[in-house]
PDB file of C-alpha atoms (C1' of nucleotides) in Angstrom:
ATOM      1  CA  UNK A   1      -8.084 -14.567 -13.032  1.00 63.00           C
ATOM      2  CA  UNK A   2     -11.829 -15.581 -13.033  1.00 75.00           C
ATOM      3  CA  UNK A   3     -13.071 -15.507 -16.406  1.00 92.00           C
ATOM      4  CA  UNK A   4     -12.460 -18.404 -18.816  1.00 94.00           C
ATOM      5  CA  UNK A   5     -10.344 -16.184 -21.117  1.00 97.00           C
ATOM      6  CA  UNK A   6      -8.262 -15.198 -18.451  1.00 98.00           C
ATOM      7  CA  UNK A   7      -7.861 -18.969 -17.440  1.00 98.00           C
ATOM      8  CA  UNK A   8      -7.243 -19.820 -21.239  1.00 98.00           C
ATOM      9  CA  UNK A   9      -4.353 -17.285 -21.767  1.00 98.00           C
ATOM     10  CA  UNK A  10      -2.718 -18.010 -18.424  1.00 98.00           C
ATOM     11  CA  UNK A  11      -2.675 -21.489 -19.454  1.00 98.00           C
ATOM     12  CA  UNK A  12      -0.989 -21.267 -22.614  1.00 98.00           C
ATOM     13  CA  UNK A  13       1.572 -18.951 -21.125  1.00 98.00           C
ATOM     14  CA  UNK A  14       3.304 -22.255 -19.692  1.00 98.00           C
ATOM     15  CA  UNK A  15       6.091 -23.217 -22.089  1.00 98.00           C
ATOM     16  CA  UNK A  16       5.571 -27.113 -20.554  1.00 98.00           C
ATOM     17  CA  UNK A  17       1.746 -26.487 -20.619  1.00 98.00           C
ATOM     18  CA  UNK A  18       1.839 -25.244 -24.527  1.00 98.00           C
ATOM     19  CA  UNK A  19       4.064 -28.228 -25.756  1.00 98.00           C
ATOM     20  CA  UNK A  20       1.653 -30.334 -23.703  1.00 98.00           C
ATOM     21  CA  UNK A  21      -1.055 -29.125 -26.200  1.00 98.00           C
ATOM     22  CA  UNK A  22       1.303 -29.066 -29.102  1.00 98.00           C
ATOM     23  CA  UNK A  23       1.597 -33.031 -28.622  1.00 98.00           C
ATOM     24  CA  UNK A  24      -2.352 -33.553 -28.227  1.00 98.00           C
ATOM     25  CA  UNK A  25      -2.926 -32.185 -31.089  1.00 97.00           C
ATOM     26  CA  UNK A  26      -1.230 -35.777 -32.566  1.00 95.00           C
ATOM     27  CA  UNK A  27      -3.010 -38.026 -29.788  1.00 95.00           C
ATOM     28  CA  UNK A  28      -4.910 -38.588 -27.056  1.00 97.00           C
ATOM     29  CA  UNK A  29      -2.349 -39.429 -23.674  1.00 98.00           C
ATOM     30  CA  UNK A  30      -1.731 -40.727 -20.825  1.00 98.00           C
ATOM     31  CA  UNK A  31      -0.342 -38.499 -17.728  1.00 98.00           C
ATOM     32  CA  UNK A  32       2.566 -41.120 -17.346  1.00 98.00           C
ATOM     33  CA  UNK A  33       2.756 -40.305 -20.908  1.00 98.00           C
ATOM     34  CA  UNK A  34       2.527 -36.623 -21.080  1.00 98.00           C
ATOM     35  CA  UNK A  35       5.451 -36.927 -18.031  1.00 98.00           C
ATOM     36  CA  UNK A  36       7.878 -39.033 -19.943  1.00 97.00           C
ATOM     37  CA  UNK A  37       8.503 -36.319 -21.798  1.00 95.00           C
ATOM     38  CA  UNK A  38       9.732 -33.412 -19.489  1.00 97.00           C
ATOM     39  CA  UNK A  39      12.121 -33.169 -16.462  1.00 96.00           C
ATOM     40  CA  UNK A  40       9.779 -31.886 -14.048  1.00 98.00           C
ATOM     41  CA  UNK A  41       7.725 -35.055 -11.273  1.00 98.00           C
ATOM     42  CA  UNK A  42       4.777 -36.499 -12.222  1.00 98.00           C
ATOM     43  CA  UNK A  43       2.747 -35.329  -9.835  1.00 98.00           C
ATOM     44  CA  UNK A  44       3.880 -31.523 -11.330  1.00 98.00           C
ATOM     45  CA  UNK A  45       2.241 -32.624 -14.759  1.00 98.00           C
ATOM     46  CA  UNK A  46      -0.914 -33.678 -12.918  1.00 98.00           C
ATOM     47  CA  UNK A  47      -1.059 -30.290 -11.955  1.00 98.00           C
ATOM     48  CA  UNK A  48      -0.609 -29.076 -15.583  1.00 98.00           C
ATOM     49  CA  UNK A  49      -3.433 -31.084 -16.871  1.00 98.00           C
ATOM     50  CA  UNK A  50      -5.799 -29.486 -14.188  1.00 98.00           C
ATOM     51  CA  UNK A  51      -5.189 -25.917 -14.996  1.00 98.00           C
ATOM     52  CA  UNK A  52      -5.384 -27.315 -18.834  1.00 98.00           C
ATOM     53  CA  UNK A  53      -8.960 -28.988 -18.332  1.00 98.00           C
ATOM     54  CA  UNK A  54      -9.668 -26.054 -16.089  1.00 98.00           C
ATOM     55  CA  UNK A  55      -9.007 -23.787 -18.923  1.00 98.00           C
ATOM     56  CA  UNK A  56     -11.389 -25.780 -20.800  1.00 97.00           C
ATOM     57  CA  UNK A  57      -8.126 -26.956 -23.225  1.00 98.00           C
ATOM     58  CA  UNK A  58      -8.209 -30.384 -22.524  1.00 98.00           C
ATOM     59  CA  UNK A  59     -10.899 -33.008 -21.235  1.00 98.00           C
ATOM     60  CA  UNK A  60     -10.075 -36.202 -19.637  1.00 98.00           C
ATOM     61  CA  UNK A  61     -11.734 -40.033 -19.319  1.00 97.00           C
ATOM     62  CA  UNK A  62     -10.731 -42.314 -17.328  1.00 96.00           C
ATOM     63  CA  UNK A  63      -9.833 -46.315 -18.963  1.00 96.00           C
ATOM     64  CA  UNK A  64      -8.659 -48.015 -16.100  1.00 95.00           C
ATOM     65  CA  UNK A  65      -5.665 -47.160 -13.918  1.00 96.00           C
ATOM     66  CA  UNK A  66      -5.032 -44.382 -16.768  1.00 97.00           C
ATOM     67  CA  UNK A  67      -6.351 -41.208 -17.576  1.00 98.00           C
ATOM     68  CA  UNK A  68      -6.458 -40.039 -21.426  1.00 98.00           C
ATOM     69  CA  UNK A  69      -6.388 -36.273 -21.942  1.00 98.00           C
ATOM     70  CA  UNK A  70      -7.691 -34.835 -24.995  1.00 98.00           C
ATOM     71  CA  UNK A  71      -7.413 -32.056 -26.661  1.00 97.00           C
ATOM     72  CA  UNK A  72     -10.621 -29.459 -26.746  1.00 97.00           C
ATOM     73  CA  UNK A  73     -10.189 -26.905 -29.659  1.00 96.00           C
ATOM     74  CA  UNK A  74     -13.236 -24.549 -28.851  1.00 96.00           C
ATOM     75  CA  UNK A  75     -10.892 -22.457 -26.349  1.00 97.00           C
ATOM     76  CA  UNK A  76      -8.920 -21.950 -29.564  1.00 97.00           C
ATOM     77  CA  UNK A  77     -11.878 -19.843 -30.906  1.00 97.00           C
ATOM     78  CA  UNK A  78     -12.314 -17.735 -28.259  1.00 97.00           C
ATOM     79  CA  UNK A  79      -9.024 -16.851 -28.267  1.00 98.00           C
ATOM     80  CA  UNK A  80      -9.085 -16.191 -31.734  1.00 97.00           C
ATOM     81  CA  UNK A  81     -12.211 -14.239 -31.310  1.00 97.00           C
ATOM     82  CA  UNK A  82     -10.783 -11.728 -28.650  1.00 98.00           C
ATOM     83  CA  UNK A  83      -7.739 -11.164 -30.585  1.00 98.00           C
ATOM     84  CA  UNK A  84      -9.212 -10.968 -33.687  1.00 97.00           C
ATOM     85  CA  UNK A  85     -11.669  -8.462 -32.580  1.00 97.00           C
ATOM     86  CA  UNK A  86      -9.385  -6.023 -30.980  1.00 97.00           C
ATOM     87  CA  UNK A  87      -6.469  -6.274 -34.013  1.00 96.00           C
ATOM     88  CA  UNK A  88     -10.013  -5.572 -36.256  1.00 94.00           C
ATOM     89  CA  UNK A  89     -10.283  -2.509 -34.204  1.00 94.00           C
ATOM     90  CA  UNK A  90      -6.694  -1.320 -34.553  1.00 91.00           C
ATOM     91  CA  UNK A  91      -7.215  -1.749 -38.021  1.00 89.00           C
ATOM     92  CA  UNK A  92     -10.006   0.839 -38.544  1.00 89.00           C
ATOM     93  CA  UNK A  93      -8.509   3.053 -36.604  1.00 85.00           C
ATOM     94  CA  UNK A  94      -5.999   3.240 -38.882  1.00 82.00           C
ATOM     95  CA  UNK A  95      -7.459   2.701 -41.997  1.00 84.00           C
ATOM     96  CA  UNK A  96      -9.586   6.106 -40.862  1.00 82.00           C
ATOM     97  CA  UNK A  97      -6.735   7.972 -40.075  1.00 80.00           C
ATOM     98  CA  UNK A  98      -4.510   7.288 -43.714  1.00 81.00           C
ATOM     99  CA  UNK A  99      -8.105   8.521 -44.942  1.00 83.00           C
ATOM    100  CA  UNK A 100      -8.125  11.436 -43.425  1.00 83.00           C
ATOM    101  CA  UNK A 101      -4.486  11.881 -43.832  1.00 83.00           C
ATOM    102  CA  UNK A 102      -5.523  11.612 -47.525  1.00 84.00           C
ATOM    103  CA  UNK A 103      -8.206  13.841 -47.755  1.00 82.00           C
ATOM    104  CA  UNK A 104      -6.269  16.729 -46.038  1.00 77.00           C
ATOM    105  CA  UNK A 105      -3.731  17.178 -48.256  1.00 69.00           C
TER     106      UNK A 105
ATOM    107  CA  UNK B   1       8.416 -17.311 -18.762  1.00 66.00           C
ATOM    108  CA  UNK B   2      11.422 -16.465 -20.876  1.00 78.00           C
ATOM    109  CA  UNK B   3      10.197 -16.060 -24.594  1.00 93.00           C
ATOM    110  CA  UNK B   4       7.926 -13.946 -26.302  1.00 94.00           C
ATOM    111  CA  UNK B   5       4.954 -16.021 -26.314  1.00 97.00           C
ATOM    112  CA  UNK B   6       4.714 -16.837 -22.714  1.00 98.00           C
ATOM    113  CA  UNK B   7       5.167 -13.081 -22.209  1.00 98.00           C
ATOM    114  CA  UNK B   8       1.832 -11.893 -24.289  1.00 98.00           C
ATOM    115  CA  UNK B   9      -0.092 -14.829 -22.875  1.00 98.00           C
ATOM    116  CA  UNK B  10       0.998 -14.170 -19.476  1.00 98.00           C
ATOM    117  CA  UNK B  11       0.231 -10.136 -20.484  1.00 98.00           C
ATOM    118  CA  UNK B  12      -3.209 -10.958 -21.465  1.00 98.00           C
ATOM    119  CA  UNK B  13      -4.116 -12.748 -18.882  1.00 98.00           C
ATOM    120  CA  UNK B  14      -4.729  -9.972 -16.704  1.00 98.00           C
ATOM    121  CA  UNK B  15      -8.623  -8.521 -17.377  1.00 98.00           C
ATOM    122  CA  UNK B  16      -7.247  -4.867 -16.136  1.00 98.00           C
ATOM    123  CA  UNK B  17      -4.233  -5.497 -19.220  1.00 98.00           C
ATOM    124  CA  UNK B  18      -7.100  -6.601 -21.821  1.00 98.00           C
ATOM    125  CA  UNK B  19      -9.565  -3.615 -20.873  1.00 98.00           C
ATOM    126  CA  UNK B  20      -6.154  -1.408 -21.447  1.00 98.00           C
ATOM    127  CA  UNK B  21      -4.918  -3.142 -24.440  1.00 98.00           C
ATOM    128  CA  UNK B  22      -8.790  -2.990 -25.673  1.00 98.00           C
ATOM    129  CA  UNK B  23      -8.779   0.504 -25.342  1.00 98.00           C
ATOM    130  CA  UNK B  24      -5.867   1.519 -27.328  1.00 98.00           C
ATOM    131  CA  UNK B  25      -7.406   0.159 -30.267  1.00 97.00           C
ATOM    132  CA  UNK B  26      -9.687   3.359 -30.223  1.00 95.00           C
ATOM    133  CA  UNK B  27      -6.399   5.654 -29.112  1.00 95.00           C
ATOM    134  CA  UNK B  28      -3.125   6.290 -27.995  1.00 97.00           C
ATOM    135  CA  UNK B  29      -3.142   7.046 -24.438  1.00 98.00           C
ATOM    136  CA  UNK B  30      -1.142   8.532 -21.376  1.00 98.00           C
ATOM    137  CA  UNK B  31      -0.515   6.499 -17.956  1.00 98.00           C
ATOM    138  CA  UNK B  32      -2.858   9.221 -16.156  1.00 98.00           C
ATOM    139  CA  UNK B  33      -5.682   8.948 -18.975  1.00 98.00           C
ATOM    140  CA  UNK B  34      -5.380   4.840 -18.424  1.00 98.00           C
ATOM    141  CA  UNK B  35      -5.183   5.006 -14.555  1.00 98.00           C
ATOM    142  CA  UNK B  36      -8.644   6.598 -14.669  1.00 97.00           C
ATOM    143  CA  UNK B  37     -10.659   4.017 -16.045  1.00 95.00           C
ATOM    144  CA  UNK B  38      -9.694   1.224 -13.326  1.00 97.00           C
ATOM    145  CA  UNK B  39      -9.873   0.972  -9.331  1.00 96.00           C
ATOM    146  CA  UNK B  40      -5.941   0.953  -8.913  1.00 98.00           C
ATOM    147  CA  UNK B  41      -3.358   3.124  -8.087  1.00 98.00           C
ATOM    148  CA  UNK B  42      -1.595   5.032 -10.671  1.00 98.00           C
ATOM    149  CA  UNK B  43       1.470   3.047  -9.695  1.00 98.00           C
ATOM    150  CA  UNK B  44      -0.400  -0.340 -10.595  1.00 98.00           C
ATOM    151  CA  UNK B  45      -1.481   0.898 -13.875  1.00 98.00           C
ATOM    152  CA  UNK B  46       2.624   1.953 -14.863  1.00 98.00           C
ATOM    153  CA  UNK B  47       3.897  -2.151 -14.050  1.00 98.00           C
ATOM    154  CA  UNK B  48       0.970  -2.546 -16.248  1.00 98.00           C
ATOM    155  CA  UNK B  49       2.328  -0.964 -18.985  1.00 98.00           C
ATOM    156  CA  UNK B  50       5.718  -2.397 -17.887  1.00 98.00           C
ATOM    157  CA  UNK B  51       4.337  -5.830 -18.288  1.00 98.00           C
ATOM    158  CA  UNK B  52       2.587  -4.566 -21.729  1.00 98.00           C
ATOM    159  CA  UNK B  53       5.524  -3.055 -23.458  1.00 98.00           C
ATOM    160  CA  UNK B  54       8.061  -6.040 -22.011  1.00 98.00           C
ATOM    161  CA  UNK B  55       5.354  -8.441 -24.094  1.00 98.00           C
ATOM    162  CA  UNK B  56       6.018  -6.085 -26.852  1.00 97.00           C
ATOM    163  CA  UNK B  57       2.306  -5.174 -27.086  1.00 98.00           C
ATOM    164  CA  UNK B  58       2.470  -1.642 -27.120  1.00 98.00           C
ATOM    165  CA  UNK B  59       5.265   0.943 -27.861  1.00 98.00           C
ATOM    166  CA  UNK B  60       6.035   4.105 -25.679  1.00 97.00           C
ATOM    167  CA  UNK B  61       6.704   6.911 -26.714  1.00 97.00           C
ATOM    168  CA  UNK B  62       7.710  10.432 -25.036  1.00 96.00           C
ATOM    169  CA  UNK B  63       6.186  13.909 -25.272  1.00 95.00           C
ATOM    170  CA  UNK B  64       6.929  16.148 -22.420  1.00 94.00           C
ATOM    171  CA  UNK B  65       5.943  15.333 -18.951  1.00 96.00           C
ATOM    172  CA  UNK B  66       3.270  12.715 -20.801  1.00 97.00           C
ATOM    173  CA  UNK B  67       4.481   9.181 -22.013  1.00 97.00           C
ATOM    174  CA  UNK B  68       1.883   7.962 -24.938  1.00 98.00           C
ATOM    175  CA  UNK B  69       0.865   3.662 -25.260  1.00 98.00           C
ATOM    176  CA  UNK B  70       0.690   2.737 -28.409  1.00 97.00           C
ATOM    177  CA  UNK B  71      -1.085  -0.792 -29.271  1.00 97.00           C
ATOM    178  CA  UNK B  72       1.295  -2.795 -31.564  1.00 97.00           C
ATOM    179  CA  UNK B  73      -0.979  -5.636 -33.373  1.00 96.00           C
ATOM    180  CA  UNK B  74       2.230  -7.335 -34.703  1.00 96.00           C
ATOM    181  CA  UNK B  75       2.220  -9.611 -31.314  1.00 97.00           C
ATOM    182  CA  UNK B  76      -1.575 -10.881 -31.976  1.00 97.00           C
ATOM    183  CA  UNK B  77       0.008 -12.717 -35.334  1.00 97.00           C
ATOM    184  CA  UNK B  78       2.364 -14.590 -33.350  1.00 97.00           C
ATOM    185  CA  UNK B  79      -0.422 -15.424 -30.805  1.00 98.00           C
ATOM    186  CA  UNK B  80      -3.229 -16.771 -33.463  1.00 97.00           C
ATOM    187  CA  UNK B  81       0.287 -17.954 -35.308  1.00 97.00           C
ATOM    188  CA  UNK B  82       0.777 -20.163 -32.571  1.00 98.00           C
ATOM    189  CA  UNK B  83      -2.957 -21.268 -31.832  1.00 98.00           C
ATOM    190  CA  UNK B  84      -3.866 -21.401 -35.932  1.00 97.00           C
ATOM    191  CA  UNK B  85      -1.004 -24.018 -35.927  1.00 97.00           C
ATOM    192  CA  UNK B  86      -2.370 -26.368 -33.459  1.00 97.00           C
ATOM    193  CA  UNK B  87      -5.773 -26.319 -34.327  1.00 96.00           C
ATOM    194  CA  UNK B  88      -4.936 -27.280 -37.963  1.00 94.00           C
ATOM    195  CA  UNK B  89      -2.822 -29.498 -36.308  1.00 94.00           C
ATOM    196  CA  UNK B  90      -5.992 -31.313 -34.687  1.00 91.00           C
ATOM    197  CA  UNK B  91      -8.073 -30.654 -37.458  1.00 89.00           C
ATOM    198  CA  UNK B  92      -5.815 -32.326 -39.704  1.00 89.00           C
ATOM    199  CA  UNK B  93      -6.206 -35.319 -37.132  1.00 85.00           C
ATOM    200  CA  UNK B  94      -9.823 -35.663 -36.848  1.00 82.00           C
ATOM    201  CA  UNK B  95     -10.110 -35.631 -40.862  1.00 84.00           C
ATOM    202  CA  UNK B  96      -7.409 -38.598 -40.892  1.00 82.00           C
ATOM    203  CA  UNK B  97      -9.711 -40.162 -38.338  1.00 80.00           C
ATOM    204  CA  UNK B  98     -12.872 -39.910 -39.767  1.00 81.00           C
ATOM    205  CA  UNK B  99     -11.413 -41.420 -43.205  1.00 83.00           C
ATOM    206  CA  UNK B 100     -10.035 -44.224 -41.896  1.00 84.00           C
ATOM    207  CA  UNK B 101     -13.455 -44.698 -39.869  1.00 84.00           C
ATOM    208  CA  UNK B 102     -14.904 -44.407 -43.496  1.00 84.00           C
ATOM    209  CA  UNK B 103     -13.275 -46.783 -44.844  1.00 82.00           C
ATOM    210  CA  UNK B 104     -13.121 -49.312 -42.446  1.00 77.00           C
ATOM    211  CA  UNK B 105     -17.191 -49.441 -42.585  1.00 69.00           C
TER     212      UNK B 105
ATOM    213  C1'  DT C   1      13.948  29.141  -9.027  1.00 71.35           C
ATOM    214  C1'  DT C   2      10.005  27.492  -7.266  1.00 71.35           C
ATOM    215  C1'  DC C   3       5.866  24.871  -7.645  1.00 71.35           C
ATOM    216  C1'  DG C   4       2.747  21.607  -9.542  1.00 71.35           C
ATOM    217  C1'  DT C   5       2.099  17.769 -12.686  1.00 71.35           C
ATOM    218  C1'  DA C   6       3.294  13.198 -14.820  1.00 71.35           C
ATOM    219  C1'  DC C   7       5.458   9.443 -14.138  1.00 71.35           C
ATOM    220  C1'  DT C   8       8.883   5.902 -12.285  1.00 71.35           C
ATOM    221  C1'  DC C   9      11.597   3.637  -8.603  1.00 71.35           C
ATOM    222  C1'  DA C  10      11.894   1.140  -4.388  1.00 71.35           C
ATOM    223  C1'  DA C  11      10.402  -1.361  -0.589  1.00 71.35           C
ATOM    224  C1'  DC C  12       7.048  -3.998   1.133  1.00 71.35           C
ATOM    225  C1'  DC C  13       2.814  -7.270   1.565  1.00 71.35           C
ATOM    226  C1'  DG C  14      -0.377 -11.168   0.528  1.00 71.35           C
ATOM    227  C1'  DC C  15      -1.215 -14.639  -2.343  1.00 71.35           C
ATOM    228  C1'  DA C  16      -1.031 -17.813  -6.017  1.00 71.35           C
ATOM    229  C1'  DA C  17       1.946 -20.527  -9.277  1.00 71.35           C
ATOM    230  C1'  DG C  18       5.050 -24.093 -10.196  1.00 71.35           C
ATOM    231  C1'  DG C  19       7.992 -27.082  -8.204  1.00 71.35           C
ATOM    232  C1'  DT C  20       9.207 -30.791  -4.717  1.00 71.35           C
ATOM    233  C1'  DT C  21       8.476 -35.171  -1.692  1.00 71.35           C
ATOM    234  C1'  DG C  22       5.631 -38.473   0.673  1.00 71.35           C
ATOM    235  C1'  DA C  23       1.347 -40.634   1.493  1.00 71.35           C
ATOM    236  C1'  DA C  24      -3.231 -42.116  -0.237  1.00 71.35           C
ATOM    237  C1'  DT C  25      -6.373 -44.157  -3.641  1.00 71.35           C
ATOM    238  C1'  DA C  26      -7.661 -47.192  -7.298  1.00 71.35           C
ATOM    239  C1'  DA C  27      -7.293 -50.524 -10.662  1.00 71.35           C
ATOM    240  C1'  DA C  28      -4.815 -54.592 -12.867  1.00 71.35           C
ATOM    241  C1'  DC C  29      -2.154 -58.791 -12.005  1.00 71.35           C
ATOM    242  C1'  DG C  30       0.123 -62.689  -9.761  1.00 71.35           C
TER     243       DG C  30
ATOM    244  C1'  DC D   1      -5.101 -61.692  -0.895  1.00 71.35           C
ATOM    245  C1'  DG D   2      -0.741 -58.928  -1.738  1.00 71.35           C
ATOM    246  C1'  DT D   3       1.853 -56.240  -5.106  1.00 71.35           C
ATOM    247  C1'  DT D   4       2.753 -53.414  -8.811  1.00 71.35           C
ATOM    248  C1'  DT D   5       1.225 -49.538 -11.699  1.00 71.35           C
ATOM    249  C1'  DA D   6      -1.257 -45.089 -12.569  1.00 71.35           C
ATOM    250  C1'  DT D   7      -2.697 -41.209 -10.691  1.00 71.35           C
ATOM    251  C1'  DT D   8      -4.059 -37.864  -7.244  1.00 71.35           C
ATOM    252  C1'  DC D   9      -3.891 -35.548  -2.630  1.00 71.35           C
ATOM    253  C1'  DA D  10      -1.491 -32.990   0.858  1.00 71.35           C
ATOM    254  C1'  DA D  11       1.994 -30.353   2.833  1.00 71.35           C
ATOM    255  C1'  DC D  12       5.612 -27.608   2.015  1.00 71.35           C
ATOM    256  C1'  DC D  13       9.081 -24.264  -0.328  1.00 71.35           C
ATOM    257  C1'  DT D  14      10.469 -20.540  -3.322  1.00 71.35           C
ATOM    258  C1'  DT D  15       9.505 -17.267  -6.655  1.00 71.35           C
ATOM    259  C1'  DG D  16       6.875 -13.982  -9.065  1.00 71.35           C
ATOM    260  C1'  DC D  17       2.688 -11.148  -9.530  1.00 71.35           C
ATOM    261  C1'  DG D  18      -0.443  -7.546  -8.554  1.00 71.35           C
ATOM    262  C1'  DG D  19      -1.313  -4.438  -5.273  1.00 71.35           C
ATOM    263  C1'  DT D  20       0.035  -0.735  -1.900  1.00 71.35           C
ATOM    264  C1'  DT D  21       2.585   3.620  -0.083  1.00 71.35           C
ATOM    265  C1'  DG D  22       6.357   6.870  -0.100  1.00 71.35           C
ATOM    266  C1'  DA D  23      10.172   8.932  -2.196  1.00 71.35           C
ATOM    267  C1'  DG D  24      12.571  10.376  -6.419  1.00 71.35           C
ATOM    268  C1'  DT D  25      12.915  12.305 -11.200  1.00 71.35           C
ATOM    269  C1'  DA D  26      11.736  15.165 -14.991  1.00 71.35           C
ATOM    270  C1'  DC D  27       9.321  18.344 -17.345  1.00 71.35           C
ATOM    271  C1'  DG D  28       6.129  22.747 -17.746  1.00 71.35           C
ATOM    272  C1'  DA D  29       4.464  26.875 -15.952  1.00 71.35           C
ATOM    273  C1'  DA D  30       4.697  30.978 -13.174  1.00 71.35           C
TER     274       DA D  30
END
DNA sequence: TTCGTACTCAACCGCAAGGTTGAATAAACG
DNA sequence: CGTTTATTCAACCTTGCGGTTGAGTACGAA
């Protein structure tokens, strides 16, 4: 787990981590927000958000005591992209084989 | 890590699972054919495929002594399902933004 | 039936992940 | 100033992951 694609999917493989960035998508929020809103301390959604902005899925500012996170959609695309590649792939492959399959018989 | 789509993050997450799930776009492959691409025991490369098939990524299938991976795309839909959602989600929000921003001037 | 090949199972190890609690920092407020 | 509020840091615990080695299973070939 070095790469930012690793740290991406890793990230969104938290349940608590994926709603996190299901409810950014509405706002911008505070951690004591973001916390309200699960049974797990504080202090363990602090964590979240740092393997989130580590990811590159969220950046933070600070306004005061609080710290807003905010959603970054770029990590989306890159996501995207590596899927999107490799189903493209999977796709040829069998596009060439019903071809071939067709031309045989 | 319970449902589905923590289990094909958390599968992807691995480079060594990518390369392999990379590589069956070109072909269906044994464990022994996989195991010799990558630095790790034989052993390693079967929890792989463990971790793969419990994520629902590929499909096994037997012939003999040899046990064939077979890449299954249908799990990348419910991955960019998921992410497609969100980032319409935000998109959705910025537009709102901007047009109230445009109006307000 | 014996032997080699392909693979899995089982036990173990080191380490990181996700959780906790308690203390520290930092800003707003009286 | 002292106190409350927001957040992080630090230490710790337990669990799971990715790796290993060694033994077991299952099939093919001789």
């Amino acid at each position: 787990m070095e790469d930012e694609l690793s740290r991406a999917f890793a990230a969104l493989a938290d349940p608590i981590r994926r709603d996190i960035v299901a409810r950014l998508t509405a706002d911008d929020m505070t951690v004591t927000e973001i916390a309200s809103d699960y049974d797990v301390s504080l202090q363990a959604v602090s964590k979240h958000l740092r393997v989130l902005e580590a990811a590159g899925l969220i950046s933070r500012r600070r306004d005061g005591q609080q710290r807003w996170a905010h959603l970054e959609v770029d990590v989306f695309d890159l996501l995207t992209g590596w899927i999107d590649t490799y189903r493209r792939r999977a796709e040829l492959r069998h596009q060439r084989l019903d071809e071939i399959l067709r031309r045989s018989t």
